[in-house]
PDB file of C-alpha atoms in Angstrom:
ATOM      1  CA  MET A  48     -65.232 -34.805   8.747  1.00 87.00           C
ATOM      2  CA  GLU A  49     -61.489 -34.376   8.803  1.00 88.00           C
ATOM      3  CA  LEU A  50     -59.179 -35.455   6.002  1.00 89.00           C
ATOM      4  CA  ASP A  51     -56.836 -38.321   6.958  1.00 91.00           C
ATOM      5  CA  TYR A  52     -53.618 -37.774   5.148  1.00 91.00           C
ATOM      6  CA  ASP A  53     -52.409 -41.306   5.801  1.00 93.00           C
ATOM      7  CA  PHE A  54     -55.482 -42.699   4.129  1.00 94.00           C
ATOM      8  CA  VAL A  55     -55.105 -40.217   1.221  1.00 93.00           C
ATOM      9  CA  ARG A  56     -51.578 -41.483   0.730  1.00 94.00           C
ATOM     10  CA  LYS A  57     -52.736 -45.163   0.852  1.00 94.00           C
ATOM     11  CA  THR A  58     -55.572 -44.393  -1.599  1.00 93.00           C
ATOM     12  CA  LEU A  59     -53.274 -42.659  -4.020  1.00 93.00           C
ATOM     13  CA  ILE A  60     -50.832 -45.591  -3.889  1.00 94.00           C
ATOM     14  CA  GLU A  61     -53.687 -47.987  -4.497  1.00 92.00           C
ATOM     15  CA  CYS A  62     -54.771 -46.041  -7.515  1.00 91.00           C
ATOM     16  CA  ALA A  63     -51.218 -45.787  -8.912  1.00 92.00           C
ATOM     17  CA  GLU A  64     -50.764 -49.517  -8.598  1.00 92.00           C
ATOM     18  CA  SER A  65     -54.062 -50.373 -10.217  1.00 90.00           C
ATOM     19  CA  GLU A  66     -53.982 -52.607 -13.319  1.00 88.00           C
ATOM     20  CA  HIS A  67     -56.916 -50.722 -14.780  1.00 87.00           C
ATOM     21  CA  LEU A  68     -56.492 -47.691 -16.970  1.00 82.00           C
ATOM     22  CA  GLN A  69     -59.200 -45.847 -15.098  1.00 85.00           C
ATOM     23  CA  GLY A  70     -58.012 -46.771 -11.592  1.00 86.00           C
ATOM     24  CA  PRO A  71     -59.529 -49.312  -9.197  1.00 90.00           C
ATOM     25  CA  THR A  72     -63.087 -50.413  -9.932  1.00 88.00           C
ATOM     26  CA  ASN A  73     -65.960 -49.478  -7.633  1.00 86.00           C
ATOM     27  CA  LYS A  74     -65.790 -52.989  -6.146  1.00 88.00           C
ATOM     28  CA  GLU A  75     -61.984 -52.861  -5.670  1.00 91.00           C
ATOM     29  CA  ILE A  76     -62.086 -49.459  -4.017  1.00 89.00           C
ATOM     30  CA  ARG A  77     -64.893 -50.579  -1.652  1.00 89.00           C
ATOM     31  CA  ASN A  78     -62.812 -53.656  -0.764  1.00 93.00           C
ATOM     32  CA  PHE A  79     -59.843 -51.381  -0.179  1.00 93.00           C
ATOM     33  CA  ALA A  80     -61.883 -49.287   2.221  1.00 93.00           C
ATOM     34  CA  ASP A  81     -62.971 -52.453   4.133  1.00 95.00           C
ATOM     35  CA  GLU A  82     -59.336 -53.623   4.368  1.00 96.00           C
ATOM     36  CA  ASN A  83     -58.366 -50.233   5.827  1.00 95.00           C
ATOM     37  CA  HIS A  84     -61.342 -50.212   8.209  1.00 96.00           C
ATOM     38  CA  VAL A  85     -62.733 -47.010   6.561  1.00 94.00           C
ATOM     39  CA  SER A  86     -66.496 -46.406   6.177  1.00 92.00           C
ATOM     40  CA  LEU A  87     -67.952 -45.664   2.733  1.00 90.00           C
ATOM     41  CA  ASN A  88     -68.703 -42.073   3.936  1.00 91.00           C
ATOM     42  CA  GLU A  89     -65.088 -41.577   4.910  1.00 93.00           C
ATOM     43  CA  LEU A  90     -63.934 -43.092   1.568  1.00 92.00           C
ATOM     44  CA  ALA A  91     -66.446 -40.902  -0.376  1.00 91.00           C
ATOM     45  CA  PHE A  92     -65.233 -37.794   1.593  1.00 92.00           C
ATOM     46  CA  THR A  93     -61.592 -38.569   0.770  1.00 93.00           C
ATOM     47  CA  ILE A  94     -62.305 -39.112  -2.895  1.00 92.00           C
ATOM     48  CA  ASP A  95     -64.378 -35.931  -3.045  1.00 92.00           C
ATOM     49  CA  LYS A  96     -61.555 -33.855  -1.486  1.00 91.00           C
ATOM     50  CA  MET A  97     -58.886 -35.427  -3.837  1.00 91.00           C
ATOM     51  CA  GLU A  98     -61.064 -34.535  -6.758  1.00 92.00           C
ATOM     52  CA  GLU A  99     -61.594 -30.961  -5.485  1.00 91.00           C
ATOM     53  CA  ALA A 100     -57.821 -30.614  -5.089  1.00 90.00           C
ATOM     54  CA  GLY A 101     -57.393 -31.685  -8.735  1.00 91.00           C
ATOM     55  CA  PHE A 102     -55.570 -34.884  -7.787  1.00 92.00           C
ATOM     56  CA  ILE A 103     -57.793 -37.395  -9.458  1.00 92.00           C
ATOM     57  CA  THR A 104     -60.259 -37.604 -12.336  1.00 92.00           C
ATOM     58  CA  GLY A 105     -62.738 -39.703 -10.348  1.00 88.00           C
ATOM     59  CA  LYS A 106     -66.046 -38.826  -8.641  1.00 86.00           C
ATOM     60  CA  VAL A 107     -68.513 -40.109  -6.219  1.00 87.00           C
ATOM     61  CA  THR A 108     -72.148 -40.550  -7.186  1.00 86.00           C
ATOM     62  CA  TYR A 109     -74.645 -40.346  -4.329  1.00 87.00           C
ATOM     63  CA  SER A 110     -78.066 -41.937  -3.857  1.00 84.00           C
ATOM     64  CA  GLY A 111     -80.569 -41.036  -1.153  1.00 84.00           C
ATOM     65  CA  GLU A 112     -78.750 -43.433   1.173  1.00 82.00           C
ATOM     66  CA  GLY A 113     -75.185 -42.127   0.739  1.00 81.00           C
ATOM     67  CA  PRO A 114     -72.348 -42.966  -1.653  1.00 81.00           C
ATOM     68  CA  TYR A 115     -73.489 -45.208  -4.466  1.00 79.00           C
ATOM     69  CA  VAL A 116     -70.618 -45.400  -6.931  1.00 80.00           C
ATOM     70  CA  ILE A 117     -67.110 -44.467  -5.932  1.00 81.00           C
ATOM     71  CA  LEU A 118     -64.487 -44.158  -8.689  1.00 82.00           C
ATOM     72  CA  ILE A 119     -61.004 -42.809  -8.251  1.00 86.00           C
ATOM     73  CA  GLY A 120     -60.192 -42.545 -11.932  1.00 88.00           C
ATOM     74  CA  ASN A 121     -56.640 -41.550 -12.863  1.00 90.00           C
ATOM     75  CA  LEU A 122     -54.014 -39.510 -10.956  1.00 93.00           C
ATOM     76  CA  THR A 123     -53.337 -36.076 -12.373  1.00 93.00           C
ATOM     77  CA  TRP A 124     -49.813 -34.758 -13.092  1.00 93.00           C
ATOM     78  CA  ASP A 125     -49.916 -32.709  -9.824  1.00 90.00           C
ATOM     79  CA  CYS A 126     -50.997 -35.767  -7.880  1.00 90.00           C
ATOM     80  CA  ASN A 127     -48.178 -37.834  -9.289  1.00 91.00           C
ATOM     81  CA  GLN A 128     -45.746 -35.172  -8.208  1.00 90.00           C
ATOM     82  CA  TYR A 129     -47.272 -35.146  -4.721  1.00 89.00           C
ATOM     83  CA  LEU A 130     -47.295 -38.972  -4.515  1.00 92.00           C
ATOM     84  CA  ASN A 131     -43.667 -39.237  -5.741  1.00 91.00           C
ATOM     85  CA  SER A 132     -42.632 -36.918  -2.874  1.00 89.00           C
ATOM     86  CA  ILE A 133     -44.457 -39.055  -0.145  1.00 92.00           C
ATOM     87  CA  ARG A 134     -44.402 -42.603  -1.513  1.00 93.00           C
ATOM     88  CA  ASN A 135     -41.260 -43.675   0.370  1.00 93.00           C
ATOM     89  CA  PRO A 136     -42.434 -44.842   3.864  1.00 95.00           C
ATOM     90  CA  SER A 137     -39.434 -43.400   5.748  1.00 94.00           C
ATOM     91  CA  ILE A 138     -39.782 -40.053   4.002  1.00 94.00           C
ATOM     92  CA  TRP A 139     -43.520 -40.013   4.777  1.00 94.00           C
ATOM     93  CA  LYS A 140     -42.949 -40.953   8.393  1.00 95.00           C
ATOM     94  CA  GLU A 141     -40.286 -38.199   8.738  1.00 94.00           C
ATOM     95  CA  THR A 142     -42.509 -35.618   7.068  1.00 93.00           C
ATOM     96  CA  LYS A 143     -45.394 -36.371   9.397  1.00 91.00           C
ATOM     97  CA  GLN A 144     -43.099 -36.236  12.469  1.00 93.00           C
ATOM     98  CA  LYS A 145     -41.757 -32.880  11.506  1.00 91.00           C
ATOM     99  CA  LEU A 146     -45.341 -31.514  11.183  1.00 90.00           C
ATOM    100  CA  ILE A 147     -46.244 -33.078  14.562  1.00 89.00           C
ATOM    101  CA  ASP A 148     -43.074 -31.632  16.219  1.00 90.00           C
ATOM    102  CA  LYS A 149     -43.947 -28.185  14.950  1.00 87.00           C
ATOM    103  CA  GLY A 150     -47.607 -28.599  15.887  1.00 85.00           C
ATOM    104  CA  VAL A 151     -48.912 -27.575  12.497  1.00 82.00           C
ATOM    105  CA  THR A 152     -51.223 -28.870   9.826  1.00 82.00           C
ATOM    106  CA  ALA A 153     -50.238 -28.347   6.322  1.00 82.00           C
ATOM    107  CA  SER A 154     -51.624 -28.187   2.731  1.00 82.00           C
ATOM    108  CA  PHE A 155     -50.701 -30.641   0.043  1.00 82.00           C
ATOM    109  CA  SER A 156     -48.170 -28.156  -1.343  1.00 84.00           C
ATOM    110  CA  VAL A 157     -46.494 -27.651   1.991  1.00 88.00           C
ATOM    111  CA  ILE A 158     -46.381 -31.392   2.552  1.00 87.00           C
ATOM    112  CA  THR A 159     -44.850 -31.861  -0.929  1.00 87.00           C
ATOM    113  CA  ALA A 160     -42.156 -29.211  -0.261  1.00 90.00           C
ATOM    114  CA  LEU A 161     -41.277 -30.646   3.072  1.00 91.00           C
ATOM    115  CA  ALA A 162     -41.066 -34.262   1.852  1.00 90.00           C
ATOM    116  CA  THR A 163     -39.018 -33.049  -1.133  1.00 90.00           C
ATOM    117  CA  ALA A 164     -36.605 -31.254   1.185  1.00 92.00           C
ATOM    118  CA  ILE A 165     -36.275 -34.376   3.377  1.00 92.00           C
ATOM    119  CA  ALA A 166     -35.477 -36.448   0.244  1.00 90.00           C
ATOM    120  CA  LYS A 167     -32.932 -33.948  -0.945  1.00 90.00           C
ATOM    121  CA  GLN A 168     -31.330 -33.978   2.500  1.00 90.00           C
ATOM    122  CA  LYS A 169     -31.098 -37.741   2.442  1.00 87.00           C
ATOM    123  CA  LEU A 170     -29.520 -37.562  -1.013  1.00 86.00           C
ATOM    124  CA  GLY A 171     -27.031 -34.923   0.052  1.00 86.00           C
ATOM    125  CA  LEU A 172     -28.348 -32.291  -2.333  1.00 82.00           C
TER     126      LEU A 172
END
């Protein structure tokens, strides 16, 4: 399965905007997946990868039939830095376009650096 960076961004924003101290509830995150036409397996994969990257404190618990409990938890400091660099829709769009134009895939750190550079350019820094 391939990581969908657009869905990662949406998921992080959903978590950041949650009213709950521990992020969206299992029910809320499942509804979020439905609203975004993402399967529970895709959602669980995304949450697992974000946890592996040290972006969230959440986890996925599996049963014999697949994902059972999906919790995002809180965003870490590094995740907040990443999200702050890509939260603005126009900066995110321009960041993705530059990657497409160059024909490259990138890590979170490269995406953060590129988005930050684009923001600095827009600010005249």
